[in-house]
Short mmCIF file of C-alpha atoms in Angstrom, two decimals:
data_model
loop_
_atom_site.label_atom_id
_atom_site.label_comp_id
_atom_site.label_asym_id
_atom_site.label_seq_id
_atom_site.Cartn_x
_atom_site.Cartn_y
_atom_site.Cartn_z
CA UNK M 1352 20.39 14.06 42.16
CA UNK M 1353 21.85 16.03 39.30
CA UNK M 1354 24.06 18.98 40.09
CA UNK M 1355 24.03 22.18 38.07
CA UNK M 1356 27.22 21.37 36.19
CA UNK M 1357 26.18 17.97 34.90
CA UNK M 1358 24.54 17.43 31.54
CA UNK M 1359 21.13 15.82 31.62
CA UNK M 1360 20.81 13.47 28.64
CA UNK M 1361 17.35 12.66 27.29
CA UNK M 1362 17.07 9.90 24.70
CA UNK M 1363 13.91 10.30 22.63
CA UNK M 1364 14.16 6.64 21.66
CA UNK M 1365 13.02 5.87 25.23
CA UNK M 1366 11.50 9.13 26.54
CA UNK M 1367 8.30 10.61 25.13
CA UNK M 1368 8.28 14.11 23.73
CA UNK M 1369 5.60 15.13 26.21
CA UNK M 1370 7.76 13.98 29.11
CA UNK M 1371 10.79 15.82 27.72
CA UNK M 1372 8.90 19.08 27.33
CA UNK M 1373 7.36 18.75 30.79
CA UNK M 1374 10.79 18.24 32.35
CA UNK M 1375 12.14 21.28 30.51
CA UNK M 1376 9.18 23.34 31.75
CA UNK M 1377 9.72 22.10 35.30
CA UNK M 1378 13.35 23.26 35.08
CA UNK M 1379 12.05 26.75 35.79
CA UNK M 1380 11.85 25.67 39.41
CA UNK M 1381 15.38 24.22 39.55
CA UNK M 1382 17.23 21.10 38.50
CA UNK M 1383 19.70 20.57 35.66
CA UNK M 1384 20.75 23.61 33.60
CA UNK M 1385 22.41 21.73 30.74
CA UNK M 1386 20.46 19.30 28.58
CA UNK M 1387 21.36 17.10 25.68
CA UNK M 1388 18.58 15.54 23.62
CA UNK M 1389 19.47 12.60 21.39
CA UNK M 1390 17.55 10.67 18.73
CA UNK M 1391 15.17 13.50 17.73
CA UNK M 1392 14.60 11.84 14.32
CA UNK M 1393 12.58 14.75 12.99
CA UNK M 1394 9.98 14.69 15.78
CA UNK M 1395 7.74 17.76 16.07
CA UNK M 1396 7.46 20.28 18.92
CA UNK M 1397 10.73 19.46 20.70
CA UNK M 1398 11.92 21.76 23.50
CA UNK M 1399 8.89 23.98 23.09
CA UNK M 1400 7.87 26.56 25.67
CA UNK M 1401 11.02 26.63 27.78
CA UNK M 1402 10.98 29.43 30.35
CA UNK M 1403 14.37 29.17 32.08
CA UNK M 1404 18.02 29.93 31.48
CA UNK M 1405 18.92 26.48 30.18
CA UNK M 1406 21.49 25.26 27.70
CA UNK M 1407 19.78 22.71 25.47
CA UNK M 1408 21.52 20.83 22.68
CA UNK M 1409 19.45 18.70 20.29
CA UNK M 1410 21.67 16.25 18.44
CA UNK M 1411 20.06 15.62 15.08
CA UNK M 1412 17.32 16.92 12.80
CA UNK M 1413 14.09 18.28 14.28
CA UNK M 1414 10.52 18.40 12.95
CA UNK M 1415 8.04 21.26 13.16
CA UNK M 1416 8.11 24.08 15.75
CA UNK M 1417 11.32 23.10 17.54
CA UNK M 1418 12.12 25.48 20.43
CA UNK M 1419 8.93 27.41 19.78
CA UNK M 1420 7.96 30.15 22.25
CA UNK M 1421 11.45 29.95 23.75
CA UNK M 1422 12.12 32.23 26.73
CA UNK M 1423 15.64 32.71 28.18
CA UNK M 1424 17.06 29.34 27.00
CA UNK M 1425 20.01 28.81 24.68
CA UNK M 1426 18.96 26.03 22.29
CA UNK M 1427 21.29 24.48 19.71
CA UNK M 1428 20.00 22.14 17.01
CA UNK M 1429 22.84 20.13 15.55
CA UNK M 1430 21.13 19.43 12.25
CA UNK M 1431 18.29 20.71 10.09
CA UNK M 1432 15.09 22.14 11.56
CA UNK M 1433 11.59 21.66 10.15
CA UNK M 1434 8.80 24.18 9.64
CA UNK M 1435 8.44 26.98 12.20
CA UNK M 1436 11.64 26.56 14.20
CA UNK M 1437 11.72 29.16 16.99
CA UNK M 1438 8.16 30.22 16.27
CA UNK M 1439 7.17 33.09 18.55
CA UNK M 1440 10.54 33.11 20.34
CA UNK M 1441 10.35 35.57 23.23
CA UNK M 1442 14.01 35.75 24.28
CA UNK M 1443 17.16 33.64 24.50
CA UNK M 1444 18.97 32.16 21.54
CA UNK M 1445 18.32 29.36 19.03
CA UNK M 1446 21.16 28.13 16.84
CA UNK M 1447 20.52 25.77 13.91
CA UNK M 1448 23.72 24.33 12.49
CA UNK M 1449 22.05 23.03 9.32
CA UNK M 1450 19.17 24.39 7.24
CA UNK M 1451 15.85 25.69 8.51
CA UNK M 1452 12.57 24.99 6.74
CA UNK M 1453 9.74 27.45 6.17
CA UNK M 1454 8.56 30.10 8.62
CA UNK M 1455 11.76 30.17 10.68
CA UNK M 1456 11.26 32.39 13.77
CA UNK M 1457 7.77 33.31 12.61
CA UNK M 1458 6.12 35.98 14.81
CA UNK M 1459 9.20 36.02 17.06
CA UNK M 1460 9.09 38.79 19.64
CA UNK M 1461 12.67 38.81 20.92
CA UNK M 1462 15.88 36.83 21.23
CA UNK M 1463 18.27 35.71 18.51
CA UNK M 1464 17.87 32.94 15.93
CA UNK M 1465 20.97 31.89 13.97
CA UNK M 1466 20.84 29.57 10.95
CA UNK M 1467 24.23 28.38 9.71
CA UNK M 1468 22.76 27.05 6.45
CA UNK M 1469 19.79 28.24 4.40
CA UNK M 1470 16.30 29.12 5.59
CA UNK M 1471 13.51 28.46 3.11
CA UNK M 1472 10.31 30.39 2.42
CA UNK M 1473 8.65 32.84 4.82
CA UNK M 1474 11.66 33.27 7.11
CA UNK M 1475 10.72 35.81 9.82
CA UNK M 1476 7.12 36.07 8.66
CA UNK M 1477 5.27 38.54 10.89
CA UNK M 1478 8.37 38.96 13.07
CA UNK M 1479 7.77 41.28 16.02
CA UNK M 1480 11.18 42.03 17.47
CA UNK M 1481 13.27 38.88 17.04
CA UNK M 1482 16.77 39.14 15.55
CA UNK M 1483 17.50 36.57 12.85
CA UNK M 1484 20.85 35.86 11.19
CA UNK M 1485 20.90 33.42 8.27
CA UNK M 1486 24.37 32.63 6.99
CA UNK M 1487 23.07 31.13 3.75
CA UNK M 1488 20.08 32.06 1.57
CA UNK M 1489 16.45 32.67 2.46
CA UNK M 1490 13.37 31.69 0.43
CA UNK M 1491 10.49 33.71 -0.96
CA UNK M 1492 8.00 35.78 1.08
CA UNK M 1493 10.49 36.26 3.90
CA UNK M 1494 9.78 39.02 6.47
CA UNK M 1495 6.20 39.21 5.18
CA UNK M 1496 4.32 41.75 7.35
CA UNK M 1497 7.42 42.09 9.51
CA UNK M 1498 6.66 44.50 12.35
CA UNK M 1499 9.95 44.97 14.17
CA UNK M 1500 13.28 43.31 14.76
CA UNK M 1501 16.16 42.58 12.41
CA UNK M 1502 16.75 40.04 9.64
CA UNK M 1503 20.32 39.52 8.41
CA UNK M 1504 20.96 37.37 5.32
CA UNK M 1505 24.54 36.62 4.33
CA UNK M 1506 23.43 34.91 1.09
CA UNK M 1507 20.62 35.67 -1.33
CA UNK M 1508 16.96 36.45 -0.67
CA UNK M 1509 14.05 34.94 -2.62
CA UNK M 1510 11.13 36.70 -4.24
CA UNK M 1511 8.79 39.20 -2.53
CA UNK M 1512 11.16 40.08 0.31
CA UNK M 1513 9.52 42.17 3.04
CA UNK M 1514 6.08 42.26 1.47
CA UNK M 1515 3.77 44.59 3.45
CA UNK M 1516 6.58 45.30 5.89
CA UNK M 1517 6.02 47.64 8.85
CA UNK M 1518 9.23 48.39 10.76
CA UNK M 1519 11.94 45.78 10.46
CA UNK M 1520 15.56 46.22 9.40
CA UNK M 1521 16.52 43.78 6.68
CA UNK M 1522 20.17 43.38 5.63
CA UNK M 1523 21.08 41.23 2.63
CA UNK M 1524 24.61 40.61 1.38
CA UNK M 1525 23.71 38.77 -1.81
CA UNK M 1526 21.06 39.29 -4.44
CA UNK M 1527 17.36 39.88 -3.83
CA UNK M 1528 15.09 38.10 -6.33
CA UNK M 1529 12.41 40.72 -5.80
CA UNK M 1530 11.04 43.14 -3.22
CA UNK M 1531 7.48 42.80 -1.95
CA UNK M 1532 4.89 45.57 -1.78
CA UNK M 1533 6.07 48.61 0.17
CA UNK M 1534 9.60 47.24 0.71
CA UNK M 1535 12.42 49.41 -0.60
CA UNK M 1536 16.19 49.66 -0.40
CA UNK M 1537 17.37 52.17 2.19
CA UNK M 1538 20.62 53.79 3.25
CA UNK M 1539 22.97 52.01 5.60
CA UNK M 1540 23.49 54.62 8.32
CA UNK M 1541 25.94 54.46 11.23
CA UNK M 1542 23.24 53.15 13.51
CA UNK M 1543 22.57 50.30 11.07
CA UNK M 1544 26.26 49.48 10.64
CA UNK M 1545 26.55 49.18 14.37
CA UNK M 1546 23.48 46.97 14.64
CA UNK M 1547 24.59 44.76 11.74
CA UNK M 1548 28.14 44.47 13.08
CA UNK M 1549 26.83 43.44 16.48
CA UNK M 1550 24.58 40.77 15.02
CA UNK M 1551 27.23 39.34 12.68
CA UNK M 1552 29.56 39.04 15.63
CA UNK M 1553 26.90 37.51 17.87
CA UNK M 1554 26.12 34.94 15.18
CA UNK M 1555 29.77 34.23 14.42
CA UNK M 1556 29.18 35.14 10.78
CA UNK M 1557 32.23 35.80 8.65
CA UNK M 1558 30.96 38.79 6.69
CA UNK M 1559 31.78 42.48 6.28
CA UNK M 1560 29.19 45.11 7.18
CA UNK M 1561 29.91 47.12 4.04
CA UNK M 1562 28.98 44.21 1.77
CA UNK M 1563 25.34 44.39 2.90
CA UNK M 1564 22.44 46.43 1.60
CA UNK M 1565 19.54 47.47 3.78
CA UNK M 1566 15.85 47.13 2.99
CA UNK M 1567 12.89 48.45 4.89
CA UNK M 1568 9.44 49.93 4.76
CA UNK M 1569 8.45 52.71 2.35
CA UNK M 1570 5.58 53.37 4.82
CA UNK M 1571 3.07 53.81 2.05
CA UNK M 1572 0.71 51.09 3.28
CA UNK M 1573 0.33 52.38 6.83
CA UNK M 1574 -2.89 54.20 6.12
CA UNK M 1575 -5.51 53.80 3.47
CA UNK M 1576 -4.89 56.02 0.48
CA UNK M 1577 -8.09 57.24 -1.15
CA UNK M 1578 -6.38 57.21 -4.55
CA UNK M 1579 -6.23 53.40 -4.29
CA UNK M 1580 -9.97 53.02 -3.67
CA UNK M 1581 -10.47 51.76 -7.22
CA UNK M 1582 -8.34 48.71 -6.49
CA UNK M 1583 -10.80 47.34 -3.89
CA UNK Y 150 -3.27 17.29 4.82
CA UNK Y 151 -1.71 14.19 3.26
CA UNK Y 152 1.64 12.45 3.46
CA UNK Y 153 3.93 11.63 0.57
CA UNK Y 154 6.98 9.38 0.48
CA UNK Y 155 9.27 8.24 -2.32
CA UNK Y 156 12.36 6.07 -2.46
CA UNK Y 157 14.72 5.62 -5.39
CA UNK Y 158 17.32 2.84 -5.16
CA UNK Y 159 20.87 3.45 -6.33
CA UNK Y 160 22.17 -0.02 -5.42
CA UNK Y 161 20.92 -3.60 -5.93
CA UNK Y 162 20.85 -4.00 -2.12
CA UNK Y 163 18.36 -1.17 -1.74
CA UNK Y 164 16.34 -2.48 -4.71
CA UNK Y 165 16.04 -5.86 -2.98
CA UNK Y 166 14.64 -4.33 0.23
CA UNK Y 167 12.76 -1.38 -1.28
CA UNK Y 168 9.43 -2.33 0.31
CA UNK Y 169 11.00 -3.03 3.70
CA UNK Y 170 12.53 0.47 3.58
CA UNK Y 171 9.47 2.25 2.22
CA UNK Y 172 6.98 0.71 4.67
CA UNK Y 173 8.30 2.53 7.80
CA UNK Y 174 8.46 5.78 5.80
CA UNK Y 175 4.79 5.36 4.89
CA UNK Y 176 3.85 4.35 8.43
CA UNK Y 177 5.49 7.51 9.79
CA UNK Y 178 3.13 9.59 7.61
CA UNK Y 179 0.01 7.99 9.16
CA UNK Y 180 -0.77 11.14 11.18
CA UNK Y 181 -0.83 13.19 8.01
CA UNK Y 182 -3.17 10.77 6.24
CA UNK Y 183 -5.05 8.25 8.35
CA UNK Y 184 -7.97 7.44 6.02
CA UNK Y 185 -6.34 5.74 3.00
CA UNK Y 186 -2.93 4.63 1.79
CA UNK Y 187 -1.34 3.53 -1.45
CA UNK Y 188 1.94 2.74 -3.15
CA UNK Y 189 3.35 2.48 -6.65
CA UNK Y 190 6.28 0.09 -7.09
CA UNK Y 191 8.37 -0.14 -10.23
CA UNK Y 192 9.61 -3.72 -10.37
CA UNK Y 193 10.05 -6.87 -12.44
CA UNK Y 194 9.66 -5.25 -15.89
CA UNK Y 195 7.91 -7.48 -18.43
CA UNK Y 196 9.35 -8.52 -21.81
CA UNK Y 197 8.65 -6.67 -25.03
CA UNK Y 198 5.16 -7.31 -26.34
CA UNK Y 199 3.80 -7.93 -22.85
CA UNK Y 200 1.77 -5.68 -20.58
CA UNK Y 201 1.57 -5.65 -16.82
CA UNK Y 202 -1.74 -4.59 -15.32
CA UNK Y 203 -2.62 -4.07 -11.68
CA UNK Y 204 -6.31 -4.85 -11.24
CA UNK Y 205 -8.59 -4.42 -8.27
CA UNK Y 206 -11.92 -5.88 -7.22
CA UNK Y 207 -13.94 -4.81 -4.18
CA UNK Y 208 -14.44 -8.48 -3.23
CA UNK Y 209 -11.24 -9.71 -1.53
CA UNK Y 210 -12.21 -13.30 -2.49
CA UNK Y 211 -12.76 -12.48 -6.16
CA UNK Y 212 -11.82 -15.37 -8.42
CA UNK Y 213 -9.12 -13.97 -10.73
CA UNK Y 214 -8.84 -17.34 -12.47
CA UNK Y 215 -11.89 -16.62 -14.63
CA UNK Y 216 -10.27 -13.47 -15.94
CA UNK Y 217 -6.94 -15.23 -16.43
CA UNK Y 218 -8.33 -18.20 -18.39
CA UNK Y 219 -10.56 -15.96 -20.53
CA UNK Y 220 -7.59 -13.75 -21.30
CA UNK Y 221 -5.60 -16.82 -22.29
CA UNK Y 222 -8.36 -17.90 -24.70
CA UNK Y 223 -8.27 -14.47 -26.34
CA UNK Y 224 -4.52 -13.92 -26.61
CA UNK Y 225 -3.18 -17.47 -26.70
CA UNK Y 226 -0.14 -17.31 -24.44
CA UNK Y 227 -0.75 -17.94 -20.76
CA UNK Y 228 -0.98 -14.80 -18.63
CA UNK Y 229 0.54 -14.83 -15.15
CA UNK Y 230 -1.39 -13.66 -12.11
CA UNK Y 231 -0.03 -12.60 -8.74
CA UNK Y 232 -2.48 -11.75 -5.95
CA UNK Y 233 -1.94 -9.11 -3.31
CA UNK Y 234 -5.02 -8.65 -1.08
CA UNK Y 235 -7.86 -7.52 -3.36
CA UNK Y 236 -5.44 -6.51 -6.12
CA UNK Y 237 -3.92 -8.76 -8.78
CA UNK Y 238 -0.98 -8.19 -11.10
CA UNK Y 239 -1.59 -9.74 -14.50
CA UNK Y 240 1.03 -10.03 -17.22
CA UNK Y 241 -0.70 -10.35 -20.60
CA UNK Y 242 0.79 -11.07 -24.00
CA UNK Y 243 -0.73 -8.08 -25.74
CA UNK Y 244 -0.50 -4.33 -26.04
CA UNK Y 245 -1.72 -2.27 -23.10
CA UNK Y 246 -4.53 -0.51 -24.97
CA UNK Y 247 -5.92 -3.84 -26.18
CA UNK Y 248 -5.88 -5.52 -22.76
CA UNK Y 249 -7.24 -2.47 -20.98
CA UNK Y 250 -10.15 -2.17 -23.42
CA UNK Y 251 -10.79 -5.90 -23.07
CA UNK Y 252 -10.89 -5.76 -19.24
CA UNK Y 253 -13.20 -2.73 -19.30
CA UNK Y 254 -15.60 -4.42 -21.73
CA UNK Y 255 -15.80 -7.93 -20.26
CA UNK Y 256 -14.99 -7.33 -16.59
CA UNK Y 257 -16.61 -3.96 -15.85
CA UNK Y 258 -16.52 -4.52 -12.07
CA UNK Y 259 -12.74 -4.91 -12.17
CA UNK Y 260 -10.83 -1.63 -11.84
CA UNK Y 261 -7.54 -1.01 -13.61
CA UNK Y 262 -5.10 0.56 -11.14
CA UNK Y 263 -2.10 0.76 -13.44
CA UNK Y 264 -0.73 -0.41 -16.77
CA UNK Y 265 2.76 -0.53 -18.21
CA UNK Y 266 5.96 -2.57 -18.16
CA UNK Y 267 7.08 -2.17 -14.57
CA UNK Y 268 4.51 -0.21 -12.54
CA UNK Y 269 2.30 -1.81 -9.89
CA UNK Y 270 -0.19 0.33 -7.96
CA UNK Y 271 -1.83 -0.83 -4.74
CA UNK Y 272 -4.19 1.38 -2.77
CA UNK Y 273 -6.98 1.02 -0.27
CA UNK Y 274 -8.99 2.90 2.34
CA UNK Y 275 -8.13 2.44 6.01
CA UNK Y 276 -5.20 3.09 8.30
CA UNK Y 277 -1.78 3.06 6.58
CA UNK Y 278 -0.37 0.48 8.99
CA UNK Y 279 -3.20 -1.90 8.10
CA UNK Y 280 -2.57 -1.27 4.40
CA UNK Y 281 1.13 -2.09 4.87
CA UNK Y 282 0.14 -5.34 6.59
CA UNK Y 283 -2.67 -6.37 4.21
CA UNK Y 284 -0.65 -5.74 1.06
CA UNK Y 285 2.59 -7.06 2.54
CA UNK Y 286 4.37 -3.93 1.32
CA UNK Y 287 7.60 -4.98 3.05
CA UNK Y 288 8.00 -7.95 0.69
CA UNK Y 289 8.05 -5.81 -2.47
CA UNK Y 290 11.33 -5.18 -4.24
CA UNK Y 291 11.80 -2.64 -7.01
CA UNK Y 292 13.90 0.12 -8.53
CA UNK Y 293 11.83 2.94 -7.06
CA UNK Y 294 8.55 3.41 -5.25
CA UNK Y 295 6.08 6.13 -4.29
CA UNK Y 296 3.66 6.13 -1.38
CA UNK Y 297 0.80 8.23 -0.09
CA UNK Y 298 -1.29 8.53 3.07
CA UNK Y 299 -4.53 10.39 2.58
CA UNK Y 300 -6.60 12.77 4.68
CA UNK Y 301 -9.49 13.52 2.33
CA UNK Y 302 -10.62 17.13 2.21
CA UNK Y 303 -12.77 17.48 -0.88
CA UNK Y 304 -14.01 14.10 -2.09
CA UNK Y 305 -15.07 10.68 -0.85
CA UNK Y 306 -12.85 8.23 0.99
CA UNK Y 307 -12.85 5.40 -1.55
CA UNK Y 308 -10.28 3.13 -3.17
CA UNK Y 309 -10.65 5.04 -6.43
CA UNK Y 310 -10.12 8.33 -4.59
CA UNK Y 311 -6.87 7.09 -3.02
CA UNK Y 312 -3.42 7.78 -4.40
CA UNK Y 313 -1.33 7.00 -6.46
CA UNK Y 314 -3.29 7.86 -9.59
CA UNK Y 315 -2.24 6.32 -12.87
CA UNK Y 316 -1.49 8.98 -15.48
CA UNK Y 317 -0.63 6.67 -18.38
CA UNK Y 318 1.63 3.72 -19.08
CA UNK Y 319 4.18 3.37 -16.27
CA UNK Y 320 3.24 6.82 -15.00
CA UNK Y 321 1.61 7.83 -11.75
CA UNK Y 322 1.02 10.76 -9.46
CA UNK Y 323 0.73 11.33 -5.72
CA UNK Y 324 -0.32 14.69 -4.34
CA UNK Y 325 -0.37 16.63 -1.11
CA UNK Y 326 -2.53 19.72 -1.37
CA UNK Y 327 -5.75 20.74 -3.01
CA UNK Y 328 -6.77 22.22 -6.34
CA UNK Y 329 -9.47 24.85 -6.48
CA UNK Y 330 -10.22 24.82 -10.21
CA UNK Y 331 -10.58 21.07 -10.69
CA UNK Y 332 -14.23 21.15 -11.75
CA UNK Y 333 -13.53 23.48 -14.67
CA UNK Y 334 -10.41 21.56 -15.62
CA UNK Y 335 -12.31 18.25 -15.48
CA UNK Y 336 -14.90 19.58 -17.93
CA UNK Y 337 -12.14 20.80 -20.26
CA UNK Y 338 -10.28 17.47 -20.04
CA UNK Y 339 -13.46 15.46 -20.68
CA UNK Y 340 -13.80 17.38 -23.94
CA UNK Y 341 -10.25 16.24 -24.69
CA UNK Y 342 -11.34 12.64 -24.18
CA UNK Y 343 -9.83 12.06 -20.72
CA UNK Y 344 -12.04 9.88 -18.52
CA UNK Y 345 -12.59 10.30 -14.77
CA UNK Y 346 -13.90 7.88 -12.13
CA UNK Y 347 -14.27 10.23 -9.15
CA UNK Y 348 -14.90 13.83 -8.07
CA UNK Y 349 -11.31 13.93 -6.78
CA UNK Y 350 -9.07 16.92 -7.51
CA UNK Y 351 -5.88 14.87 -7.79
CA UNK Y 352 -7.49 12.66 -10.40
CA UNK Y 353 -7.93 15.86 -12.42
CA UNK Y 354 -4.23 16.69 -12.03
CA UNK Y 355 -3.45 13.13 -13.14
CA UNK Y 356 -5.81 13.51 -16.11
CA UNK Y 357 -4.18 16.84 -16.91
CA UNK Y 358 -0.74 15.20 -17.00
CA UNK Y 359 -2.09 12.36 -19.13
CA UNK Y 360 -3.42 14.96 -21.58
CA UNK Y 361 -0.17 16.98 -21.70
CA UNK Y 362 1.89 13.82 -22.25
CA UNK Y 363 -0.49 12.81 -25.03
CA UNK Y 364 0.15 16.25 -26.57
CA UNK Y 365 3.86 15.41 -26.57
CA UNK Y 366 5.03 17.49 -23.60
CA UNK Y 367 8.29 16.69 -21.86
CA UNK Y 368 8.26 16.70 -18.03
CA UNK Y 369 9.43 20.33 -18.04
CA UNK Y 370 6.89 21.43 -20.68
CA UNK Y 371 4.11 19.57 -18.87
CA UNK Y 372 4.90 21.27 -15.57
CA UNK Y 373 5.30 24.69 -17.21
CA UNK Y 374 1.72 24.26 -18.47
CA UNK Y 375 0.60 22.94 -15.08
CA UNK Y 376 2.05 25.96 -13.21
CA UNK Y 377 -0.22 28.11 -15.39
CA UNK Y 378 -3.35 25.94 -15.38
CA UNK Y 379 -3.51 24.28 -11.96
CA UNK Y 380 -4.84 26.67 -9.33
CA UNK Y 381 -4.18 25.51 -5.79
CA UNK Y 382 -1.59 23.99 -3.51
CA UNK Y 383 0.47 21.01 -4.40
CA UNK Y 384 3.53 19.00 -3.76
CA UNK Y 385 3.57 16.38 -6.50
CA UNK Y 386 5.61 13.22 -6.65
CA UNK Y 387 5.48 11.93 -10.23
CA UNK Y 388 6.50 8.33 -10.97
CA UNK Y 389 7.95 7.39 -14.35
CA UNK Y 390 9.28 4.13 -15.80
CA UNK Y 391 12.86 5.00 -14.81
CA UNK Y 392 12.53 7.28 -11.82
CA UNK Y 393 10.54 9.98 -10.12
CA UNK Y 394 10.22 13.75 -9.98
CA UNK Y 395 9.30 16.12 -7.15
CA UNK Y 396 7.52 19.42 -7.87
CA UNK Y 397 6.03 22.03 -5.56
CA UNK Y 398 3.61 24.80 -6.48
CA UNK Y 399 5.03 28.31 -7.13
CA UNK Y 400 4.47 29.46 -3.54
CA UNK Y 401 5.48 26.13 -1.97
CA UNK Y 402 2.48 25.83 0.32
CA UNK Y 403 2.90 22.15 1.07
CA UNK Y 404 5.96 20.64 2.72
CA UNK Y 405 8.62 18.51 1.05
CA UNK Y 406 12.07 17.26 2.03
CA UNK Y 407 14.58 15.46 -0.17
CA UNK Y 408 17.59 13.48 1.03
CA UNK Y 409 20.27 11.71 -0.95
CA UNK Y 410 23.08 9.27 -0.17
CA UNK Y 411 25.20 7.01 -2.37
CA UNK Y 412 22.60 4.27 -1.79
CA UNK Y 413 19.28 6.05 -2.23
CA UNK Y 414 17.28 9.17 -2.93
CA UNK Y 415 14.32 9.74 -0.63
CA UNK Y 416 11.51 12.24 -0.68
CA UNK Y 417 8.91 12.82 2.01
CA UNK Y 418 6.46 15.39 3.32
CA UNK Y 419 8.44 15.48 6.55
CA UNK Y 420 11.95 14.53 7.57
CA UNK Y 421 10.72 12.04 10.20
CA UNK Y 422 9.85 9.61 7.37
CA UNK Y 423 13.36 9.87 5.95
CA UNK Y 424 14.80 9.42 9.46
CA UNK Y 425 13.68 5.77 9.31
CA UNK Y 426 16.23 5.04 6.54
CA UNK Y 427 19.76 3.77 7.20
CA UNK Y 428 22.24 6.62 6.68
CA UNK Y 429 19.59 9.35 6.99
CA UNK Y 430 21.54 11.26 9.65
CA UNK Y 431 24.43 11.94 7.31
CA UNK Y 432 22.46 12.19 4.03
CA UNK Y 433 22.53 15.40 2.01
CA UNK Y 434 19.15 16.84 2.99
CA UNK Y 435 17.37 19.85 1.55
CA UNK Y 436 14.02 21.44 0.87
CA UNK Y 437 13.00 21.65 -2.81
CA UNK Y 438 12.46 25.19 -4.12
CA UNK Y 439 9.05 26.21 -5.49
CA UNK Y 440 8.10 25.60 -9.13
CA UNK Y 441 11.27 23.58 -9.71
CA UNK Y 442 11.47 19.99 -10.96
CA UNK Y 443 13.79 17.63 -9.11
CA UNK Y 444 14.09 14.38 -11.06
CA UNK Y 445 16.07 11.15 -10.77
CA UNK Y 446 16.27 8.51 -13.46
CA UNK Y 447 17.80 5.06 -13.41
CA UNK Y 448 20.10 5.68 -16.38
CA UNK Y 449 21.56 8.77 -14.75
CA UNK Y 450 23.09 6.85 -11.88
CA UNK Y 451 24.29 3.79 -13.74
#
């Protein structure tokens, strides 16, 4: 039997992904709290759907949808993550020490996702409450249709940032290649400084709050404007 | 969905085992493209005045000797023939245009897969792992190679519809994605004298590149035109005599990963293909930006 303090090691060279995910799901009912997954070799859907306060470390690069739908767990990926890492995260924390591919934390509803490197296109697409901190750059179409939550970018943002945004706070330290429809620069108020400071600290990001600019919704696309009828 | 892989050797050791390294990469992309597979290897360049052709015949027991001896009668010097499943690599002592026209006229049931100094293209329908076995991909050496696994979405599953597509001498193209304006482009390119064998969209992209190169475009100029004219999704891997180039469409719809070490440069649709290579864990790994050309050439590393 494994006690709570021991680390459960799962080697994906010998264990199937399905078995790994099942064991992580079963951990809701007890068993080891700390997990170490080795030899991921870019496999898809690793550590998906966890619903328990686990510490999970994946040693190596992951494929698509790693730690998707995460609830309560603290997942660290020591490497790069493929498309859709932390997709629909509900709570807990996902930390990627390398780069993240497209659609990082897409549709995420809660929790924190930290990317030490860059995140590529569509980071935080349709985010619904998740907090994302990217220490490097993000790609184009990030925070597309973002509904709530916070996106912090210590580097530069690609084209069409926050296109069709609803209510999400976006903070960018570097340059923004272009803002999407209905996304505008906004004032950094005390409330925002506090929020940004908290997130930078939580992510362990070495950056000053005052170096960031805030972007958000101009709220012009909320309702249909009859003057735009000709465009349809 | 389709899978793309590419491997560029920086050392003689990697060149010697290029096929053995590429085969697992291709196999790993089977899920992305289970219906056909193909590779282009750049290897054993021929001497000046010679042309290397890769030919294909639907009959795996086709007697290539007839073609070889007839070719010898025409051009004097003895051509060499190397079989690989239902493909054959023929080295002829004549210019490419002459040999190609000759094959088309006298052996109309033989298909020309590639022509040039170094390129060899092999492709076939069926599961990628069977392709790797049948064509003994692991035994191929070379300076660089491209591979493709196909999941057809808009045209027939045939050998001719498989990738790579030849786009001219020592040039080829593999594609993940789909083009929506290929019918219009095909009509335009036919007027420009480009010929097509299939209803395949990637063949149109290949024909488009053939046309732009004929018009004197550099790689950059060709892709600048392509970004304007090709409507659809694409990650392209473009093979040239001395290297390869990776390009994604302006909104980067289709996946691509590049990794580089001191020994090799690898490109794949997904990292799990690259993970099969020695040194992958510590390689510099990144995702190519949209509408940007990433190219490696042999001269640049020597």
